[in-house]
Amino acid sequence: GDSVTQMEGPVTLSEEAFLTINCTYTATGYPSLFWYVQYPGEGLQLLLKATKADDKGSNKGFEATYRKETTSFHLEKGSVQVSDSAVYFCALEDYGGSQGNLIFGKGTKLSVKP
Amino acid sequence: DGGITQSPKYLFRKEGQNVTLSCEQNLNHDAMYWYRQDPGQGLRLIYYSQIVNDFQKGDIAEGYSVSREKKESFPLTVTSAQKNPTAFYLCASRQRTGINYGYTFGSGTRLTVV
């Protein structure tokens, strides 16, 4: 079945450091890919998405490119801030394999130190 | 503003009791979902409903029940058959079509068995 694998955390960075959180997926169809962010004690917020190969999603300085050849959707940010501290989830939506339901990775906790 | 409201934010249950978590949305979304979140496990799908008066089991439905009598409401009952109910529960809804399709999440209910 469909699945998402993302790098295990926690990830601890200093402010202004470069961030990469790896995400790879397996899917039977042509999925849409998402990154969600969860701040402490809250629900999930959509950070960015890409619906087809080679699309780049971007928001708040974060970017991710849908790479079909490597089945990847890595999240990057050039300069992180303390306020970026949160848990980040990679997810896919695949009408071919999972009836359009979201399949999540296990999440990566990011801590940014001043 | 439109959104999803989950209540209560914190819930304590004695062993052997059933409890019901509320989820209400005023986004006019057809589909609604319940996820369970455990540390290091990501989000796992409990139940989902794509239209009123219809719902399907997700990956971990055992020990849970739902109803969907109104489009706006999708309550989740955690029954005494659920052996390890302590977790963070997230409700979501989805607009299935149009350029703004995507999931919206509530802020969650933290259930603790005492």
mmCIF file of C-alpha atoms in Angstrom, chain A residues 1-111:
data_model
loop_
_atom_site.group_PDB
_atom_site.id
_atom_site.type_symbol
_atom_site.label_atom_id
_atom_site.label_comp_id
_atom_site.label_asym_id
_atom_site.label_seq_id
_atom_site.Cartn_x
_atom_site.Cartn_y
_atom_site.Cartn_z
ATOM 1 C CA GLY A 1 0.000 0.000 0.000
ATOM 2 C CA ASP A 2 0.867 3.659 -0.063
ATOM 3 C CA SER A 3 3.373 4.915 2.494
ATOM 4 C CA VAL A 4 5.465 7.922 3.456
ATOM 5 C CA THR A 5 8.898 7.783 5.075
ATOM 6 C CA GLN A 6 10.463 10.877 6.546
ATOM 7 C CA MET A 7 13.673 11.396 8.449
ATOM 8 C CA GLU A 8 13.540 10.737 12.141
ATOM 9 C CA GLY A 9 14.030 13.556 14.532
ATOM 10 C CA PRO A 10 14.456 15.418 16.594
ATOM 11 C CA VAL A 11 16.382 17.932 14.520
ATOM 12 C CA THR A 12 18.067 20.736 16.432
ATOM 13 C CA LEU A 13 19.432 23.752 14.565
ATOM 14 C CA SER A 14 20.717 27.193 15.400
ATOM 15 C CA GLU A 15 18.832 30.221 14.149
ATOM 16 C CA GLU A 16 19.643 31.084 10.502
ATOM 17 C CA ALA A 17 20.857 27.561 9.724
ATOM 18 C CA PHE A 18 19.768 25.695 6.585
ATOM 19 C CA LEU A 19 17.038 23.089 7.013
ATOM 20 C CA THR A 20 16.383 19.912 5.065
ATOM 21 C CA ILE A 21 13.842 17.310 6.134
ATOM 22 C CA ASN A 22 13.837 14.290 3.846
ATOM 23 C CA CYS A 23 10.626 12.651 2.679
ATOM 24 C CA THR A 24 10.170 9.731 0.292
ATOM 25 C CA TYR A 25 6.991 7.955 -0.695
ATOM 26 C CA THR A 26 5.551 4.860 -2.339
ATOM 27 C CA ALA A 27 2.249 5.112 -4.164
ATOM 28 C CA THR A 28 0.301 3.076 -6.691
ATOM 29 C CA GLY A 29 -1.191 6.065 -8.493
ATOM 30 C CA TYR A 30 -0.203 9.682 -9.091
ATOM 31 C CA PRO A 31 -0.309 11.264 -5.665
ATOM 32 C CA SER A 32 -0.473 14.832 -4.507
ATOM 33 C CA LEU A 33 2.154 15.615 -1.875
ATOM 34 C CA PHE A 34 1.919 17.831 1.169
ATOM 35 C CA TRP A 35 3.871 19.208 4.088
ATOM 36 C CA TYR A 36 1.924 19.992 7.246
ATOM 37 C CA VAL A 37 3.203 21.759 10.366
ATOM 38 C CA GLN A 38 2.013 21.233 13.937
ATOM 39 C CA TYR A 39 2.837 23.727 16.660
ATOM 40 C CA PRO A 40 2.735 22.511 20.281
ATOM 41 C CA GLY A 41 -0.767 21.594 21.460
ATOM 42 C CA GLU A 42 -2.388 22.476 18.150
ATOM 43 C CA GLY A 43 -3.813 20.798 15.077
ATOM 44 C CA LEU A 44 -2.132 20.572 11.688
ATOM 45 C CA GLN A 45 -1.750 23.455 9.258
ATOM 46 C CA LEU A 46 -1.003 23.011 5.591
ATOM 47 C CA LEU A 47 2.447 24.404 4.861
ATOM 48 C CA LEU A 48 2.737 23.671 1.146
ATOM 49 C CA LYS A 49 1.650 21.212 -1.524
ATOM 50 C CA ALA A 50 2.483 19.954 -5.000
ATOM 51 C CA THR A 51 0.068 18.086 -7.206
ATOM 52 C CA LYS A 52 2.234 16.788 -10.048
ATOM 53 C CA ALA A 53 5.800 15.892 -10.910
ATOM 54 C CA ASP A 54 8.320 18.770 -10.971
ATOM 55 C CA ASP A 55 5.909 21.127 -9.192
ATOM 56 C CA LYS A 56 7.501 23.208 -6.452
ATOM 57 C CA GLY A 57 5.417 24.135 -3.422
ATOM 58 C CA SER A 58 6.496 27.125 -1.361
ATOM 59 C CA ASN A 59 5.267 29.095 1.635
ATOM 60 C CA LYS A 60 6.841 31.193 4.420
ATOM 61 C CA GLY A 61 10.340 30.546 3.053
ATOM 62 C CA PHE A 62 9.854 26.775 2.926
ATOM 63 C CA GLU A 63 10.102 24.910 -0.378
ATOM 64 C CA ALA A 64 9.684 21.357 -1.603
ATOM 65 C CA THR A 65 9.893 19.931 -5.130
ATOM 66 C CA TYR A 66 7.910 16.892 -6.284
ATOM 67 C CA ARG A 67 10.522 14.497 -7.705
ATOM 68 C CA LYS A 68 8.865 11.533 -9.390
ATOM 69 C CA GLU A 69 12.141 9.921 -10.471
ATOM 70 C CA THR A 70 13.343 9.690 -6.868
ATOM 71 C CA THR A 71 9.847 9.539 -5.286
ATOM 72 C CA SER A 72 10.839 12.358 -2.968
ATOM 73 C CA PHE A 73 9.450 15.621 -1.595
ATOM 74 C CA HIS A 74 12.159 17.029 0.652
ATOM 75 C CA LEU A 75 11.387 20.143 2.701
ATOM 76 C CA GLU A 76 13.972 22.958 2.718
ATOM 77 C CA LYS A 77 14.383 26.399 4.216
ATOM 78 C CA GLY A 78 17.405 28.582 3.783
ATOM 79 C CA SER A 79 17.388 30.303 7.171
ATOM 80 C CA VAL A 80 15.305 28.947 10.047
ATOM 81 C CA GLN A 81 13.917 31.015 12.899
ATOM 82 C CA VAL A 82 13.038 30.114 16.476
ATOM 83 C CA SER A 83 9.371 30.429 15.490
ATOM 84 C CA ASP A 84 9.814 27.518 13.032
ATOM 85 C CA SER A 85 10.137 25.106 15.960
ATOM 86 C CA ALA A 86 7.357 22.560 15.423
ATOM 87 C CA VAL A 87 6.641 19.057 14.157
ATOM 88 C CA TYR A 88 6.600 18.670 10.375
ATOM 89 C CA PHE A 89 4.613 15.951 8.605
ATOM 90 C CA CYS A 90 4.999 14.825 5.031
ATOM 91 C CA ALA A 91 1.818 13.355 3.529
ATOM 92 C CA LEU A 92 0.395 12.049 0.277
ATOM 93 C CA GLU A 93 -3.079 11.815 -1.181
ATOM 94 C CA ASP A 94 -3.501 9.082 -3.771
ATOM 95 C CA TYR A 95 -6.841 8.387 -5.377
ATOM 96 C CA GLY A 96 -5.370 5.342 -7.028
ATOM 97 C CA GLY A 97 -4.153 3.628 -3.882
ATOM 98 C CA SER A 98 -5.673 5.108 -0.750
ATOM 99 C CA GLN A 99 -9.085 6.316 -1.944
ATOM 100 C CA GLY A 100 -7.959 9.891 -1.679
ATOM 101 C CA ASN A 101 -7.263 9.701 2.038
ATOM 102 C CA LEU A 102 -4.153 11.344 3.464
ATOM 103 C CA ILE A 103 -1.263 9.049 4.352
ATOM 104 C CA PHE A 104 1.184 10.631 6.812
ATOM 105 C CA GLY A 105 4.800 10.116 7.700
ATOM 106 C CA LYS A 106 5.665 9.824 11.376
ATOM 107 C CA GLY A 107 6.660 13.451 11.732
ATOM 108 C CA THR A 108 9.953 15.235 12.363
ATOM 109 C CA LYS A 109 10.338 17.489 15.369
ATOM 110 C CA LEU A 110 12.387 20.608 14.705
ATOM 111 C CA SER A 111 13.870 22.718 17.493
#
